[in-house]
PDB file of C-alpha atoms and ligand atoms in Angstrom:
ATOM      1  CA  UNK A   9      10.735  14.739  11.816  1.00 83.00           C
ATOM      2  CA  UNK A  10       8.411  13.729   9.000  1.00 92.00           C
ATOM      3  CA  UNK A  11       7.751  10.004   8.551  1.00 94.00           C
ATOM      4  CA  UNK A  12       9.168   8.207   5.539  1.00 97.00           C
ATOM      5  CA  UNK A  13       5.634   8.091   4.131  1.00 98.00           C
ATOM      6  CA  UNK A  14       5.127  11.849   4.565  1.00 97.00           C
ATOM      7  CA  UNK A  15       8.404  12.324   2.705  1.00 97.00           C
ATOM      8  CA  UNK A  16       7.140  10.026  -0.065  1.00 98.00           C
ATOM      9  CA  UNK A  17       3.887  12.006  -0.296  1.00 97.00           C
ATOM     10  CA  UNK A  18       5.898  15.241  -0.452  1.00 97.00           C
ATOM     11  CA  UNK A  19       7.992  13.795  -3.290  1.00 97.00           C
ATOM     12  CA  UNK A  20      11.223  13.942  -1.264  1.00 97.00           C
ATOM     13  CA  UNK A  21      11.614  10.148  -1.501  1.00 97.00           C
ATOM     14  CA  UNK A  22      10.694   8.341  -4.721  1.00 98.00           C
ATOM     15  CA  UNK A  23       7.812   5.888  -4.829  1.00 98.00           C
ATOM     16  CA  UNK A  24       5.889   3.839  -7.365  1.00 98.00           C
ATOM     17  CA  UNK A  25       2.673   5.815  -7.179  1.00 98.00           C
ATOM     18  CA  UNK A  26      -0.592   4.022  -7.821  1.00 98.00           C
ATOM     19  CA  UNK A  27      -3.247   6.598  -6.854  1.00 98.00           C
ATOM     20  CA  UNK A  28      -3.654   9.912  -5.065  1.00 98.00           C
ATOM     21  CA  UNK A  29      -6.354  12.355  -4.054  1.00 97.00           C
ATOM     22  CA  UNK A  30      -6.454  15.324  -1.677  1.00 98.00           C
ATOM     23  CA  UNK A  31      -6.326  13.155   1.443  1.00 98.00           C
ATOM     24  CA  UNK A  32      -4.732   9.802   0.548  1.00 98.00           C
ATOM     25  CA  UNK A  33      -1.818   8.337  -1.369  1.00 98.00           C
ATOM     26  CA  UNK A  34      -1.261   4.780  -2.638  1.00 98.00           C
ATOM     27  CA  UNK A  35       2.070   3.339  -3.779  1.00 98.00           C
ATOM     28  CA  UNK A  36       3.764  -0.029  -4.185  1.00 98.00           C
ATOM     29  CA  UNK A  37       5.327  -1.611  -1.127  1.00 98.00           C
ATOM     30  CA  UNK A  38       9.044  -1.796  -1.808  1.00 98.00           C
ATOM     31  CA  UNK A  39       9.215  -5.270  -0.195  1.00 98.00           C
ATOM     32  CA  UNK A  40       6.188  -6.905  -1.798  1.00 98.00           C
ATOM     33  CA  UNK A  41       4.695 -10.179  -0.666  1.00 98.00           C
ATOM     34  CA  UNK A  42       3.071 -10.527  -4.095  1.00 98.00           C
ATOM     35  CA  UNK A  43       3.073  -8.518  -7.293  1.00 98.00           C
ATOM     36  CA  UNK A  44       0.789  -5.532  -6.786  1.00 98.00           C
ATOM     37  CA  UNK A  45       1.261  -5.291  -2.990  1.00 98.00           C
ATOM     38  CA  UNK A  46       0.231  -1.691  -2.366  1.00 98.00           C
ATOM     39  CA  UNK A  47       0.183   0.636   0.631  1.00 98.00           C
ATOM     40  CA  UNK A  48      -2.585   3.173   1.224  1.00 98.00           C
ATOM     41  CA  UNK A  49      -1.743   6.070   3.535  1.00 98.00           C
ATOM     42  CA  UNK A  50      -3.554   9.181   4.728  1.00 98.00           C
ATOM     43  CA  UNK A  51      -1.703  12.401   3.968  1.00 98.00           C
ATOM     44  CA  UNK A  52      -2.353  13.403   7.543  1.00 97.00           C
ATOM     45  CA  UNK A  53       0.515  11.948   9.565  1.00 96.00           C
ATOM     46  CA  UNK A  54      -0.898   9.849  12.387  1.00 97.00           C
ATOM     47  CA  UNK A  55       0.964   6.798  13.692  1.00 97.00           C
ATOM     48  CA  UNK A  56      -1.790   4.430  14.843  1.00 97.00           C
ATOM     49  CA  UNK A  57      -4.605   3.884  12.353  1.00 98.00           C
ATOM     50  CA  UNK A  58      -7.321   3.891  15.022  1.00 98.00           C
ATOM     51  CA  UNK A  59      -6.158   7.321  16.189  1.00 98.00           C
ATOM     52  CA  UNK A  60      -7.370   8.764  12.879  1.00 98.00           C
ATOM     53  CA  UNK A  61     -10.572  10.764  13.184  1.00 98.00           C
ATOM     54  CA  UNK A  62     -13.660   8.864  12.014  1.00 98.00           C
ATOM     55  CA  UNK A  63     -14.028  10.789   8.777  1.00 98.00           C
ATOM     56  CA  UNK A  64     -10.414  10.251   7.701  1.00 98.00           C
ATOM     57  CA  UNK A  65     -10.511   6.564   8.649  1.00 98.00           C
ATOM     58  CA  UNK A  66     -13.770   5.969   6.752  1.00 98.00           C
ATOM     59  CA  UNK A  67     -12.493   7.897   3.726  1.00 98.00           C
ATOM     60  CA  UNK A  68      -9.286   5.872   3.766  1.00 98.00           C
ATOM     61  CA  UNK A  69     -11.287   2.658   3.509  1.00 98.00           C
ATOM     62  CA  UNK A  70     -13.310   3.989   0.575  1.00 98.00           C
ATOM     63  CA  UNK A  71     -10.104   5.123  -1.172  1.00 98.00           C
ATOM     64  CA  UNK A  72      -8.559   1.674  -0.502  1.00 98.00           C
ATOM     65  CA  UNK A  73     -11.664   0.041  -1.970  1.00 98.00           C
ATOM     66  CA  UNK A  74     -11.122   1.856  -5.275  1.00 98.00           C
ATOM     67  CA  UNK A  75      -7.438   0.914  -5.348  1.00 98.00           C
ATOM     68  CA  UNK A  76      -8.269  -2.715  -4.487  1.00 98.00           C
ATOM     69  CA  UNK A  77     -10.785  -2.868  -7.347  1.00 98.00           C
ATOM     70  CA  UNK A  78      -8.095  -1.705  -9.739  1.00 98.00           C
ATOM     71  CA  UNK A  79      -5.603  -4.250  -8.359  1.00 98.00           C
ATOM     72  CA  UNK A  80      -8.141  -7.035  -8.728  1.00 97.00           C
ATOM     73  CA  UNK A  81      -8.818  -5.986 -12.309  1.00 97.00           C
ATOM     74  CA  UNK A  82      -5.152  -5.814 -13.327  1.00 97.00           C
ATOM     75  CA  UNK A  83      -3.462  -8.568 -11.306  1.00 97.00           C
ATOM     76  CA  UNK A  84      -4.518 -12.208 -11.459  1.00 96.00           C
ATOM     77  CA  UNK A  85      -5.606 -13.090  -7.915  1.00 98.00           C
ATOM     78  CA  UNK A  86      -8.453 -14.581  -5.935  1.00 97.00           C
ATOM     79  CA  UNK A  87      -8.879 -11.644  -3.606  1.00 97.00           C
ATOM     80  CA  UNK A  88      -7.186  -8.490  -2.484  1.00 98.00           C
ATOM     81  CA  UNK A  89      -6.364  -8.946   1.188  1.00 98.00           C
ATOM     82  CA  UNK A  90      -6.329  -6.004   3.536  1.00 98.00           C
ATOM     83  CA  UNK A  91      -3.814  -6.039   6.374  1.00 98.00           C
ATOM     84  CA  UNK A  92      -2.856  -3.443   8.960  1.00 98.00           C
ATOM     85  CA  UNK A  93       0.322  -3.951  10.979  1.00 96.00           C
ATOM     86  CA  UNK A  94       2.064  -0.631  11.412  1.00 90.00           C
ATOM     87  CA  UNK A  95       4.930  -2.067  13.414  1.00 93.00           C
ATOM     88  CA  UNK A  96       7.657  -0.665  11.217  1.00 95.00           C
ATOM     89  CA  UNK A  97       6.601   2.741   9.920  1.00 96.00           C
ATOM     90  CA  UNK A  98       4.859   5.103  12.387  1.00 96.00           C
ATOM     91  CA  UNK A  99       2.434   6.485   9.810  1.00 97.00           C
ATOM     92  CA  UNK A 100      -0.931   4.745   9.481  1.00 98.00           C
ATOM     93  CA  UNK A 101      -1.178   2.541   6.402  1.00 98.00           C
ATOM     94  CA  UNK A 102      -3.205  -0.289   4.926  1.00 98.00           C
ATOM     95  CA  UNK A 103      -1.530  -3.112   3.025  1.00 98.00           C
ATOM     96  CA  UNK A 104      -3.513  -4.238  -0.045  1.00 98.00           C
ATOM     97  CA  UNK A 105      -2.154  -7.618  -1.110  1.00 98.00           C
ATOM     98  CA  UNK A 106      -3.378  -9.608  -4.105  1.00 98.00           C
ATOM     99  CA  UNK A 107      -3.603 -13.188  -2.879  1.00 98.00           C
ATOM    100  CA  UNK A 108      -4.262 -16.683  -4.115  1.00 97.00           C
ATOM    101  CA  UNK A 109      -4.107 -18.266  -0.655  1.00 97.00           C
ATOM    102  CA  UNK A 110      -3.546 -17.541   3.018  1.00 96.00           C
ATOM    103  CA  UNK A 111       0.178 -18.161   2.563  1.00 96.00           C
ATOM    104  CA  UNK A 112       0.424 -14.973   0.520  1.00 97.00           C
ATOM    105  CA  UNK A 113      -0.125 -12.848   3.632  1.00 97.00           C
ATOM    106  CA  UNK A 114       2.653 -14.474   5.639  1.00 96.00           C
ATOM    107  CA  UNK A 115       4.928 -11.509   6.435  1.00 96.00           C
ATOM    108  CA  UNK A 116       7.716 -13.912   7.475  1.00 95.00           C
ATOM    109  CA  UNK A 117       8.053 -15.160   3.910  1.00 95.00           C
ATOM    110  CA  UNK A 118      10.886 -13.911   1.778  1.00 96.00           C
ATOM    111  CA  UNK A 119       9.707 -10.850  -0.129  1.00 97.00           C
ATOM    112  CA  UNK A 120       9.753 -10.632  -3.915  1.00 97.00           C
ATOM    113  CA  UNK A 121      12.801  -9.070  -5.509  1.00 97.00           C
ATOM    114  CA  UNK A 122      11.480  -6.966  -8.360  1.00 98.00           C
ATOM    115  CA  UNK A 123      13.520  -4.798 -10.691  1.00 98.00           C
ATOM    116  CA  UNK A 124      12.746  -1.072 -10.957  1.00 98.00           C
ATOM    117  CA  UNK A 125      11.306  -1.819 -14.395  1.00 98.00           C
ATOM    118  CA  UNK A 126       8.957  -4.459 -12.930  1.00 98.00           C
ATOM    119  CA  UNK A 127       7.827  -2.086 -10.157  1.00 98.00           C
ATOM    120  CA  UNK A 128       7.230   0.638 -12.720  1.00 98.00           C
ATOM    121  CA  UNK A 129       5.281  -1.662 -15.006  1.00 98.00           C
ATOM    122  CA  UNK A 130       2.975  -2.743 -12.160  1.00 98.00           C
ATOM    123  CA  UNK A 131       2.506   0.817 -10.897  1.00 98.00           C
ATOM    124  CA  UNK A 132       1.694   2.058 -14.399  1.00 97.00           C
ATOM    125  CA  UNK A 133      -0.908  -0.667 -14.859  1.00 97.00           C
ATOM    126  CA  UNK A 134      -2.540   0.135 -11.520  1.00 98.00           C
ATOM    127  CA  UNK A 135      -2.426   3.884 -12.065  1.00 97.00           C
ATOM    128  CA  UNK A 136      -4.063   3.870 -15.491  1.00 82.00           C
TER     129      UNK A 136
HETATM  130  P1  LIG B   9       4.454  -2.145   8.773  1.00 71.87           P
HETATM  131  O1  LIG B   9       4.687  -0.793   9.409  1.00 71.87           O
HETATM  132  O2  LIG B   9       4.822  -3.265   9.692  1.00 71.87           O
HETATM  133  O3  LIG B   9       3.068  -2.273   8.217  1.00 71.87           O
HETATM  134  O4  LIG B   9       5.458  -2.253   7.540  1.00 71.87           O
HETATM  135  C1  LIG B   9       5.807  -1.136   6.776  1.00 71.87           C
HETATM  136  C2  LIG B   9       5.805  -1.490   5.303  1.00 71.87           C
HETATM  137  O5  LIG B   9       6.264  -0.347   4.587  1.00 71.87           O
HETATM  138  C3  LIG B   9       6.746  -2.653   4.934  1.00 71.87           C
HETATM  139  O6  LIG B   9       6.018  -3.633   4.194  1.00 71.87           O
HETATM  140  C4  LIG B   9       7.834  -1.982   4.081  1.00 71.87           C
HETATM  141  O7  LIG B   9       8.288  -2.809   3.042  1.00 71.87           O
HETATM  142  C5  LIG B   9       7.124  -0.758   3.549  1.00 71.87           C
HETATM  143  N1  LIG B   9       8.023   0.351   3.251  1.00 71.87           N
HETATM  144  C6  LIG B   9       8.919   0.919   4.092  1.00 71.87           C
HETATM  145  N2  LIG B   9       9.577   1.925   3.474  1.00 71.87           N
HETATM  146  C7  LIG B   9       9.075   1.983   2.211  1.00 71.87           C
HETATM  147  C8  LIG B   9       9.330   2.804   1.063  1.00 71.87           C
HETATM  148  N3  LIG B   9      10.254   3.787   1.098  1.00 71.87           N
HETATM  149  N4  LIG B   9       8.629   2.572  -0.070  1.00 71.87           N
HETATM  150  C9  LIG B   9       7.695   1.601  -0.112  1.00 71.87           C
HETATM  151  N5  LIG B   9       7.394   0.794   0.925  1.00 71.87           N
HETATM  152  C10 LIG B   9       8.070   0.980   2.070  1.00 71.87           C
END
């Protein structure tokens, strides 16, 4: 069965899309730690990120770099943190999280509750 992220890429499940090319897809995390928290995924469905072939892994980082630059431009933050956990969804993904401090990458913190309109507004800004 396809992963939830493959279903998002296929358009079967809605997402707040931020960027896409032939090999990668970026969209807002539905449980954001901060405004602009984005996930970058390869279209190729592989569970563990370090099982990706070298070319796909390297390309994913370059794609994430472009998305992170856009986040940094649009969202007030000190840095865009990059985090890989992969404990929940078995489809490799990078978290890009705009941060002001270390506390902003504490995954035990309560997540933001954004309205669909707020998600859409952020995604539109990042996708421009
Ligand atoms: P992890 O696999 O531990 O890196 O966590 C998976 C991340 O995917 C979590 O931050 C979830 O909030 C996020 N997530 C799961 N399902 C969706 C979805 N349908 N749309 C957006 N984000 C999702």
